[in-house]
Amino acid sequence: MKQKILVISVILTGVLALFYLKYDLSLIKYIKLIKNSRDKSQNSSNRTSIEKFAEKKDSCSLKLDDALKIYNNVPSTKITQEENNILAVLNRNKIQNMFIVTVSNYGFRDLTLNWIISLKRINITKFVIFSFDQDFVNYLISKGYKDNVLDLPKSWMHLSVDKTSANFLSKNYYAITQAKTNVVFKLLNLNQKFIFSDVDCVWLNRAIFNYAELIAKNSKAHLIYAQDFGKNQAYYNTGFFFATPTDFSKKLYLMMTKLQEQDAKSVDQFVLDKVLKKINFNDNRLETFDILTIANGYYYFHQKMDRIFQIKPFAVHANYFPSFETKVNALKSRNLWFIE
């Protein structure tokens, strides 16, 4: 009897081993990536200044506070009439003292509508969309979202954005990501707390609000990001994050806007990750959502980790797909496309 039990135990162990190997050791790989990224940041030394980093010198590894010293002069919060009008819309759309916000244009109208439907499916009808063009404003109003759409102020943009969809690393893509950074900074400077979500995200559980507040309370984090991965490195994903209007958050995003203004082909996520990797990746004012709850495109669509671990995420981000068409196809493949 004992021999039979031993044989069965060995077989089950082998099956489990093959199972995890088949799925690329997702959880172990995830843990190793986090550990490696932290080990790398802890082994960095202080050698240069943020000015040299802005000039793309790779030797920068200052502590984040030292880097932010040159951004101590955050613009005053004197509010214009246009910003007062924006604040009125933000206040009408608050949920638990925060709001959901995104940026989009006419070219991404279907993705945006799918994003809206995903919110409505979990009984969320309050959200804010900053539009890059008037055609998209008119489109959203025609769909009944007059109280949710705002025309993005030209003063909040560094580069002009046209109304077409944007493939990864296209001219319009760079302009949109730079504008997104500026919008985040402006909202922080207006002392707003919010969850930013790209329109290629799908919301599946409104518990995200309590989840974000819980992490912020227990970790003292000022910013909480979804996770992404590169080669042997964990990254913060700027396509989905929770933000609080602290002095630290404002300075960090002011620095990002300045760095992106110096390079017309810069991307918000790459700029943030480079700053944090080279300066202080483990700053305790920055935290991440668990990848099992806020799932990126690689782990959800490619690795199908929700099926492996039997955990339904709170939100799914269809990144890792370079175009509008590939994002839509990915969402359709997992029954997350709600437009008929």
mmCIF file of C-alpha atoms in Angstrom:
data_model
loop_
_atom_site.group_PDB
_atom_site.id
_atom_site.type_symbol
_atom_site.label_atom_id
_atom_site.label_comp_id
_atom_site.label_asym_id
_atom_site.label_seq_id
_atom_site.Cartn_x
_atom_site.Cartn_y
_atom_site.Cartn_z
ATOM 1 C CA MET A 1 0.000 0.000 0.000
ATOM 2 C CA LYS A 2 2.779 2.393 0.938
ATOM 3 C CA GLN A 3 4.544 1.617 -2.345
ATOM 4 C CA LYS A 4 1.374 2.475 -4.306
ATOM 5 C CA ILE A 5 1.038 5.772 -2.450
ATOM 6 C CA LEU A 6 4.707 6.538 -3.159
ATOM 7 C CA VAL A 7 4.251 5.793 -6.874
ATOM 8 C CA ILE A 8 1.130 7.973 -7.074
ATOM 9 C CA SER A 9 2.957 10.786 -5.246
ATOM 10 C CA VAL A 10 5.876 10.623 -7.701
ATOM 11 C CA ILE A 11 3.502 10.668 -10.691
ATOM 12 C CA LEU A 12 1.567 13.661 -9.345
ATOM 13 C CA THR A 13 4.820 15.520 -8.669
ATOM 14 C CA GLY A 14 5.921 14.882 -12.235
ATOM 15 C CA VAL A 15 2.587 16.042 -13.658
ATOM 16 C CA LEU A 16 2.710 19.251 -11.628
ATOM 17 C CA ALA A 17 6.297 19.854 -12.709
ATOM 18 C CA LEU A 18 5.356 19.442 -16.370
ATOM 19 C CA PHE A 19 2.340 21.694 -15.873
ATOM 20 C CA TYR A 20 4.401 24.566 -14.534
ATOM 21 C CA LEU A 21 7.113 24.065 -17.114
ATOM 22 C CA LYS A 22 4.483 24.274 -19.847
ATOM 23 C CA TYR A 23 3.388 27.651 -18.573
ATOM 24 C CA ASP A 24 6.889 29.030 -18.319
ATOM 25 C CA LEU A 25 6.989 28.938 -14.529
ATOM 26 C CA SER A 26 4.841 32.060 -14.485
ATOM 27 C CA LEU A 27 4.691 32.649 -10.745
ATOM 28 C CA ILE A 28 8.318 31.715 -10.100
ATOM 29 C CA LYS A 29 9.441 33.856 -13.026
ATOM 30 C CA TYR A 30 7.381 36.721 -11.643
ATOM 31 C CA ILE A 31 8.948 36.420 -8.180
ATOM 32 C CA LYS A 32 12.461 36.192 -9.642
ATOM 33 C CA LEU A 33 11.918 39.279 -11.787
ATOM 34 C CA ILE A 34 10.833 41.290 -8.773
ATOM 35 C CA LYS A 35 13.788 40.043 -6.729
ATOM 36 C CA ASN A 36 16.277 40.725 -9.538
ATOM 37 C CA SER A 37 14.976 44.242 -10.086
ATOM 38 C CA ARG A 38 15.280 45.037 -6.394
ATOM 39 C CA ASP A 39 18.753 43.500 -6.121
ATOM 40 C CA LYS A 40 19.926 45.594 -9.079
ATOM 41 C CA SER A 41 18.554 48.802 -7.627
ATOM 42 C CA GLN A 42 20.055 48.085 -4.197
ATOM 43 C CA ASN A 43 23.484 47.522 -5.735
ATOM 44 C CA SER A 44 23.504 50.875 -7.520
ATOM 45 C CA SER A 45 25.750 53.685 -6.259
ATOM 46 C CA ASN A 46 25.472 57.487 -6.257
ATOM 47 C CA ARG A 47 27.634 58.797 -9.087
ATOM 48 C CA THR A 48 26.008 61.591 -11.068
ATOM 49 C CA SER A 49 23.148 64.120 -11.280
ATOM 50 C CA ILE A 50 19.690 64.266 -12.806
ATOM 51 C CA GLU A 51 20.927 66.832 -15.324
ATOM 52 C CA LYS A 52 23.275 64.225 -16.779
ATOM 53 C CA PHE A 53 20.525 61.665 -16.735
ATOM 54 C CA ALA A 54 18.322 64.028 -18.738
ATOM 55 C CA GLU A 55 21.137 64.091 -21.275
ATOM 56 C CA LYS A 56 20.819 60.293 -21.471
ATOM 57 C CA LYS A 57 23.908 59.438 -19.462
ATOM 58 C CA ASP A 58 23.506 55.921 -18.160
ATOM 59 C CA SER A 59 25.527 56.288 -14.956
ATOM 60 C CA CYS A 60 22.876 58.125 -12.932
ATOM 61 C CA SER A 61 21.915 56.401 -9.675
ATOM 62 C CA LEU A 62 21.020 59.171 -7.276
ATOM 63 C CA LYS A 63 18.388 58.777 -4.642
ATOM 64 C CA LEU A 64 15.040 59.989 -5.901
ATOM 65 C CA ASP A 65 14.789 62.901 -3.477
ATOM 66 C CA ASP A 66 18.184 64.187 -4.609
ATOM 67 C CA ALA A 67 17.039 63.976 -8.213
ATOM 68 C CA LEU A 68 13.841 65.857 -7.467
ATOM 69 C CA LYS A 69 15.605 68.793 -5.795
ATOM 70 C CA ILE A 70 15.919 70.664 -9.084
ATOM 71 C CA TYR A 71 12.119 70.410 -9.412
ATOM 72 C CA ASN A 72 11.323 72.069 -6.109
ATOM 73 C CA ASN A 73 9.566 74.944 -7.853
ATOM 74 C CA VAL A 74 6.335 73.198 -8.739
ATOM 75 C CA PRO A 75 4.087 75.701 -10.578
ATOM 76 C CA SER A 76 1.586 77.477 -8.364
ATOM 77 C CA THR A 77 -1.903 76.072 -8.019
ATOM 78 C CA LYS A 78 -3.574 79.327 -9.024
ATOM 79 C CA ILE A 79 -6.642 78.011 -10.798
ATOM 80 C CA THR A 80 -7.817 79.414 -14.109
ATOM 81 C CA GLN A 81 -11.464 79.605 -15.159
ATOM 82 C CA GLU A 82 -10.885 76.716 -17.558
ATOM 83 C CA GLU A 83 -9.489 74.625 -14.717
ATOM 84 C CA ASN A 84 -12.460 75.582 -12.533
ATOM 85 C CA ASN A 85 -14.742 74.166 -15.214
ATOM 86 C CA ILE A 86 -12.630 70.997 -15.293
ATOM 87 C CA LEU A 87 -12.807 70.679 -11.503
ATOM 88 C CA ALA A 88 -16.604 70.911 -11.638
ATOM 89 C CA VAL A 89 -16.731 67.889 -13.959
ATOM 90 C CA LEU A 90 -14.178 65.982 -11.849
ATOM 91 C CA ASN A 91 -16.169 66.597 -8.672
ATOM 92 C CA ARG A 92 -19.392 65.372 -10.273
ATOM 93 C CA ASN A 93 -17.681 62.119 -11.210
ATOM 94 C CA LYS A 94 -16.018 61.248 -7.918
ATOM 95 C CA ILE A 95 -16.402 57.837 -6.320
ATOM 96 C CA GLN A 96 -15.054 57.378 -2.777
ATOM 97 C CA ASN A 97 -13.289 60.747 -2.968
ATOM 98 C CA MET A 98 -11.475 59.866 -6.205
ATOM 99 C CA PHE A 99 -12.306 59.507 -9.885
ATOM 100 C CA ILE A 100 -11.433 57.302 -12.849
ATOM 101 C CA VAL A 101 -9.760 59.180 -15.685
ATOM 102 C CA THR A 102 -8.405 58.473 -19.149
ATOM 103 C CA VAL A 103 -7.343 60.263 -22.334
ATOM 104 C CA SER A 104 -8.457 59.293 -25.823
ATOM 105 C CA ASN A 105 -9.336 60.478 -29.317
ATOM 106 C CA TYR A 106 -11.758 59.738 -32.153
ATOM 107 C CA GLY A 107 -9.514 57.053 -33.612
ATOM 108 C CA PHE A 108 -9.815 55.060 -30.379
ATOM 109 C CA ARG A 109 -13.571 55.619 -29.995
ATOM 110 C CA ASP A 110 -14.447 51.898 -30.133
ATOM 111 C CA LEU A 111 -11.819 50.973 -27.539
ATOM 112 C CA THR A 112 -13.061 53.832 -25.367
ATOM 113 C CA LEU A 113 -16.671 52.697 -25.717
ATOM 114 C CA ASN A 114 -15.642 49.157 -24.760
ATOM 115 C CA TRP A 115 -13.845 50.621 -21.711
ATOM 116 C CA ILE A 116 -17.006 52.520 -20.750
ATOM 117 C CA ILE A 117 -19.181 49.415 -21.138
ATOM 118 C CA SER A 118 -16.810 47.425 -18.919
ATOM 119 C CA LEU A 119 -17.285 50.081 -16.218
ATOM 120 C CA LYS A 120 -21.055 50.066 -16.603
ATOM 121 C CA ARG A 121 -21.123 46.259 -16.316
ATOM 122 C CA ILE A 122 -19.811 46.648 -12.745
ATOM 123 C CA ASN A 123 -22.186 49.547 -12.001
ATOM 124 C CA ILE A 124 -19.709 52.374 -12.481
ATOM 125 C CA THR A 125 -21.218 55.306 -14.364
ATOM 126 C CA LYS A 126 -18.900 58.026 -13.108
ATOM 127 C CA PHE A 127 -15.630 58.568 -14.992
ATOM 128 C CA VAL A 128 -13.794 61.314 -16.875
ATOM 129 C CA ILE A 129 -12.463 61.224 -20.431
ATOM 130 C CA PHE A 130 -10.137 63.947 -21.692
ATOM 131 C CA SER A 131 -10.606 64.194 -25.446
ATOM 132 C CA PHE A 132 -7.887 65.254 -27.876
ATOM 133 C CA ASP A 133 -10.305 66.387 -30.604
ATOM 134 C CA GLN A 134 -13.762 67.903 -31.044
ATOM 135 C CA ASP A 135 -15.042 65.031 -33.199
ATOM 136 C CA PHE A 136 -14.548 62.685 -30.264
ATOM 137 C CA VAL A 137 -16.255 65.107 -27.869
ATOM 138 C CA ASN A 138 -19.250 65.202 -30.224
ATOM 139 C CA TYR A 139 -19.218 61.404 -30.535
ATOM 140 C CA LEU A 140 -19.290 60.875 -26.761
ATOM 141 C CA ILE A 141 -22.048 63.446 -26.314
ATOM 142 C CA SER A 142 -24.090 61.630 -28.988
ATOM 143 C CA LYS A 143 -23.673 58.421 -26.958
ATOM 144 C CA GLY A 144 -24.988 60.112 -23.806
ATOM 145 C CA TYR A 145 -21.712 60.923 -22.043
ATOM 146 C CA LYS A 146 -21.900 64.716 -21.942
ATOM 147 C CA ASP A 147 -21.207 64.736 -18.198
ATOM 148 C CA ASN A 148 -18.110 62.536 -18.573
ATOM 149 C CA VAL A 149 -16.131 64.174 -21.380
ATOM 150 C CA LEU A 150 -13.759 67.135 -21.259
ATOM 151 C CA ASP A 151 -11.979 68.870 -24.112
ATOM 152 C CA LEU A 152 -8.280 68.611 -23.259
ATOM 153 C CA PRO A 153 -6.843 72.131 -22.834
ATOM 154 C CA LYS A 154 -4.197 72.955 -25.432
ATOM 155 C CA SER A 155 -2.025 74.312 -22.619
ATOM 156 C CA TRP A 156 -1.931 70.791 -21.174
ATOM 157 C CA MET A 157 -0.284 69.351 -24.286
ATOM 158 C CA HIS A 158 3.306 69.565 -25.484
ATOM 159 C CA LEU A 159 2.807 67.939 -28.897
ATOM 160 C CA SER A 160 -0.298 68.030 -31.080
ATOM 161 C CA VAL A 161 -2.383 64.844 -31.282
ATOM 162 C CA ASP A 162 -4.463 64.091 -34.367
ATOM 163 C CA LYS A 163 -7.731 62.148 -34.310
ATOM 164 C CA THR A 164 -6.437 58.881 -35.786
ATOM 165 C CA SER A 165 -5.621 55.763 -33.769
ATOM 166 C CA ALA A 166 -1.959 55.308 -32.895
ATOM 167 C CA ASN A 167 0.181 52.221 -33.401
ATOM 168 C CA PHE A 168 2.966 51.533 -30.921
ATOM 169 C CA LEU A 169 5.867 54.018 -31.304
ATOM 170 C CA SER A 170 4.138 55.993 -34.059
ATOM 171 C CA LYS A 171 4.259 59.800 -34.090
ATOM 172 C CA ASN A 172 0.746 60.012 -32.686
ATOM 173 C CA TYR A 173 1.592 57.427 -30.027
ATOM 174 C CA TYR A 174 4.483 59.560 -28.739
ATOM 175 C CA ALA A 175 2.256 62.642 -28.671
ATOM 176 C CA ILE A 176 -0.513 60.840 -26.769
ATOM 177 C CA THR A 177 1.828 59.432 -24.110
ATOM 178 C CA GLN A 178 3.439 62.826 -23.581
ATOM 179 C CA ALA A 179 0.036 64.464 -23.233
ATOM 180 C CA LYS A 180 -0.953 61.771 -20.743
ATOM 181 C CA THR A 181 2.006 62.654 -18.538
ATOM 182 C CA ASN A 182 1.034 66.327 -18.653
ATOM 183 C CA VAL A 183 -2.583 65.527 -17.762
ATOM 184 C CA VAL A 184 -1.473 63.462 -14.763
ATOM 185 C CA PHE A 185 0.803 66.255 -13.558
ATOM 186 C CA LYS A 186 -1.947 68.876 -13.986
ATOM 187 C CA LEU A 187 -4.442 66.753 -12.046
ATOM 188 C CA LEU A 188 -1.946 66.194 -9.246
ATOM 189 C CA ASN A 189 -1.188 69.905 -9.172
ATOM 190 C CA LEU A 190 -4.925 70.525 -8.794
ATOM 191 C CA ASN A 191 -4.719 68.280 -5.698
ATOM 192 C CA GLN A 192 -6.805 65.463 -7.123
ATOM 193 C CA LYS A 193 -6.765 61.770 -6.187
ATOM 194 C CA PHE A 194 -7.583 59.404 -9.046
ATOM 195 C CA ILE A 195 -7.133 56.118 -10.861
ATOM 196 C CA PHE A 196 -5.743 56.538 -14.360
ATOM 197 C CA SER A 197 -6.718 53.801 -16.793
ATOM 198 C CA ASP A 198 -5.823 53.500 -20.478
ATOM 199 C CA VAL A 199 -8.797 52.764 -22.735
ATOM 200 C CA ASP A 200 -7.357 49.379 -23.720
ATOM 201 C CA CYS A 201 -8.110 48.250 -20.173
ATOM 202 C CA VAL A 202 -11.218 46.332 -19.181
ATOM 203 C CA TRP A 203 -12.592 46.702 -15.658
ATOM 204 C CA LEU A 204 -14.033 43.545 -14.095
ATOM 205 C CA ASN A 205 -14.478 44.375 -10.405
ATOM 206 C CA ARG A 206 -15.263 47.672 -8.671
ATOM 207 C CA ALA A 207 -13.336 46.468 -5.602
ATOM 208 C CA ILE A 208 -10.369 48.227 -7.229
ATOM 209 C CA PHE A 209 -11.218 51.363 -5.241
ATOM 210 C CA ASN A 210 -10.986 49.661 -1.854
ATOM 211 C CA TYR A 211 -7.997 47.647 -3.035
ATOM 212 C CA ALA A 212 -6.058 50.799 -3.973
ATOM 213 C CA GLU A 213 -6.959 52.527 -0.701
ATOM 214 C CA LEU A 214 -5.922 49.463 1.296
ATOM 215 C CA ILE A 215 -2.501 49.289 -0.343
ATOM 216 C CA ALA A 216 -1.984 53.032 0.099
ATOM 217 C CA LYS A 217 -2.947 52.864 3.767
ATOM 218 C CA ASN A 218 -0.779 49.860 4.622
ATOM 219 C CA SER A 219 2.247 50.783 2.522
ATOM 220 C CA LYS A 220 2.139 54.605 2.754
ATOM 221 C CA ALA A 221 2.515 54.646 -1.048
ATOM 222 C CA HIS A 222 1.854 57.859 -2.968
ATOM 223 C CA LEU A 223 1.553 56.106 -6.328
ATOM 224 C CA ILE A 224 0.485 52.503 -7.026
ATOM 225 C CA TYR A 225 1.105 51.037 -10.483
ATOM 226 C CA ALA A 226 0.094 47.941 -12.363
ATOM 227 C CA GLN A 227 3.086 45.749 -13.223
ATOM 228 C CA ASP A 228 4.880 45.122 -16.481
ATOM 229 C CA PHE A 229 7.955 43.129 -17.402
ATOM 230 C CA GLY A 230 10.926 43.557 -19.640
ATOM 231 C CA LYS A 231 14.028 41.394 -19.945
ATOM 232 C CA ASN A 232 14.952 40.358 -16.378
ATOM 233 C CA GLN A 233 13.346 43.513 -15.004
ATOM 234 C CA ALA A 234 10.041 44.418 -13.357
ATOM 235 C CA TYR A 235 8.520 47.671 -14.567
ATOM 236 C CA TYR A 236 5.798 50.027 -13.468
ATOM 237 C CA ASN A 237 2.934 50.200 -15.954
ATOM 238 C CA THR A 238 1.696 53.762 -16.494
ATOM 239 C CA GLY A 239 -1.402 52.469 -18.274
ATOM 240 C CA PHE A 240 -3.120 51.765 -14.962
ATOM 241 C CA PHE A 241 -2.269 53.401 -11.650
ATOM 242 C CA PHE A 242 -3.597 55.076 -8.512
ATOM 243 C CA ALA A 243 -2.282 58.554 -7.701
ATOM 244 C CA THR A 244 -2.438 60.829 -4.674
ATOM 245 C CA PRO A 245 -1.535 64.556 -4.855
ATOM 246 C CA THR A 246 1.508 64.626 -2.594
ATOM 247 C CA ASP A 247 4.550 66.843 -2.976
ATOM 248 C CA PHE A 248 6.526 63.779 -4.048
ATOM 249 C CA SER A 249 4.002 62.778 -6.732
ATOM 250 C CA LYS A 250 3.863 66.288 -8.138
ATOM 251 C CA LYS A 251 7.642 66.590 -8.377
ATOM 252 C CA LEU A 252 8.012 63.163 -9.945
ATOM 253 C CA TYR A 253 5.516 63.948 -12.694
ATOM 254 C CA LEU A 254 6.923 67.418 -13.197
ATOM 255 C CA MET A 255 10.294 65.774 -13.778
ATOM 256 C CA MET A 256 8.709 63.354 -16.240
ATOM 257 C CA THR A 257 7.050 66.158 -18.208
ATOM 258 C CA LYS A 258 10.372 68.004 -18.452
ATOM 259 C CA LEU A 259 12.254 64.909 -19.574
ATOM 260 C CA GLN A 260 9.638 64.106 -22.218
ATOM 261 C CA GLU A 261 9.689 67.666 -23.529
ATOM 262 C CA GLN A 262 13.366 67.144 -24.337
ATOM 263 C CA ASP A 263 12.626 64.168 -26.565
ATOM 264 C CA ALA A 264 9.734 64.109 -29.044
ATOM 265 C CA LYS A 265 10.050 60.315 -29.251
ATOM 266 C CA SER A 266 9.813 59.574 -25.553
ATOM 267 C CA VAL A 267 7.177 57.353 -23.936
ATOM 268 C CA ASP A 268 5.763 57.957 -20.462
ATOM 269 C CA GLN A 269 6.341 54.416 -19.202
ATOM 270 C CA PHE A 270 9.905 54.203 -20.523
ATOM 271 C CA VAL A 271 10.776 57.582 -18.999
ATOM 272 C CA LEU A 272 9.359 56.652 -15.597
ATOM 273 C CA ASP A 273 11.003 53.237 -15.554
ATOM 274 C CA LYS A 274 14.358 54.628 -16.598
ATOM 275 C CA VAL A 275 14.191 57.257 -13.872
ATOM 276 C CA LEU A 276 13.305 54.678 -11.241
ATOM 277 C CA LYS A 277 15.803 52.050 -12.378
ATOM 278 C CA LYS A 278 18.685 54.487 -12.546
ATOM 279 C CA ILE A 279 17.833 56.419 -9.421
ATOM 280 C CA ASN A 280 15.953 54.427 -6.796
ATOM 281 C CA PHE A 281 13.632 51.685 -8.007
ATOM 282 C CA ASN A 282 12.675 50.638 -4.477
ATOM 283 C CA ASP A 283 11.399 53.968 -3.150
ATOM 284 C CA ASN A 284 8.738 53.072 -0.580
ATOM 285 C CA ARG A 285 6.462 55.854 -1.835
ATOM 286 C CA LEU A 286 5.942 53.780 -4.984
ATOM 287 C CA GLU A 287 4.031 50.512 -4.841
ATOM 288 C CA THR A 288 2.529 48.010 -7.276
ATOM 289 C CA PHE A 289 -0.742 46.159 -7.629
ATOM 290 C CA ASP A 290 -0.440 42.382 -7.578
ATOM 291 C CA ILE A 291 -0.202 41.108 -11.146
ATOM 292 C CA LEU A 292 -2.910 38.547 -10.401
ATOM 293 C CA THR A 293 -5.391 41.369 -9.706
ATOM 294 C CA ILE A 294 -4.422 43.994 -12.296
ATOM 295 C CA ALA A 295 -3.286 41.835 -15.187
ATOM 296 C CA ASN A 296 -1.079 43.026 -18.030
ATOM 297 C CA GLY A 297 -1.476 41.750 -21.563
ATOM 298 C CA TYR A 298 1.405 39.287 -21.498
ATOM 299 C CA TYR A 299 0.329 37.430 -18.391
ATOM 300 C CA TYR A 300 -3.385 37.450 -19.254
ATOM 301 C CA PHE A 301 -3.528 36.899 -23.010
ATOM 302 C CA HIS A 302 -0.253 35.056 -23.628
ATOM 303 C CA GLN A 303 0.384 33.191 -20.378
ATOM 304 C CA LYS A 304 -3.320 32.950 -19.409
ATOM 305 C CA MET A 305 -2.303 33.176 -15.774
ATOM 306 C CA ASP A 306 -5.890 33.694 -14.617
ATOM 307 C CA ARG A 307 -6.639 30.138 -15.759
ATOM 308 C CA ILE A 308 -3.448 28.751 -14.258
ATOM 309 C CA PHE A 309 -4.088 30.201 -10.796
ATOM 310 C CA GLN A 310 -7.905 30.248 -11.015
ATOM 311 C CA ILE A 311 -8.019 33.938 -10.081
ATOM 312 C CA LYS A 312 -10.216 36.407 -11.936
ATOM 313 C CA PRO A 313 -8.422 39.783 -12.101
ATOM 314 C CA PHE A 314 -10.033 43.079 -11.138
ATOM 315 C CA ALA A 315 -8.892 44.616 -14.426
ATOM 316 C CA VAL A 316 -7.140 43.497 -17.610
ATOM 317 C CA HIS A 317 -4.824 45.657 -19.727
ATOM 318 C CA ALA A 318 -4.519 44.768 -23.416
ATOM 319 C CA ASN A 319 -0.991 46.047 -23.749
ATOM 320 C CA TYR A 320 1.667 43.915 -25.505
ATOM 321 C CA PHE A 321 -0.363 44.405 -28.703
ATOM 322 C CA PRO A 322 1.004 47.062 -31.085
ATOM 323 C CA SER A 323 -2.126 48.275 -32.888
ATOM 324 C CA PHE A 324 -5.805 48.989 -32.470
ATOM 325 C CA GLU A 325 -6.721 45.877 -34.456
ATOM 326 C CA THR A 326 -4.518 43.496 -32.464
ATOM 327 C CA LYS A 327 -5.863 44.875 -29.169
ATOM 328 C CA VAL A 328 -9.448 44.357 -30.303
ATOM 329 C CA ASN A 329 -8.694 40.814 -31.472
ATOM 330 C CA ALA A 330 -7.039 40.004 -28.133
ATOM 331 C CA LEU A 331 -10.036 41.281 -26.187
ATOM 332 C CA LYS A 332 -12.402 39.330 -28.425
ATOM 333 C CA SER A 333 -10.369 36.159 -27.867
ATOM 334 C CA ARG A 334 -11.165 36.312 -24.141
ATOM 335 C CA ASN A 335 -14.766 37.572 -24.474
ATOM 336 C CA LEU A 336 -13.840 41.039 -23.254
ATOM 337 C CA TRP A 337 -15.125 42.896 -26.312
ATOM 338 C CA PHE A 338 -18.602 44.171 -25.477
ATOM 339 C CA ILE A 339 -19.497 46.113 -28.623
ATOM 340 C CA GLU A 340 -21.875 44.299 -30.939
#
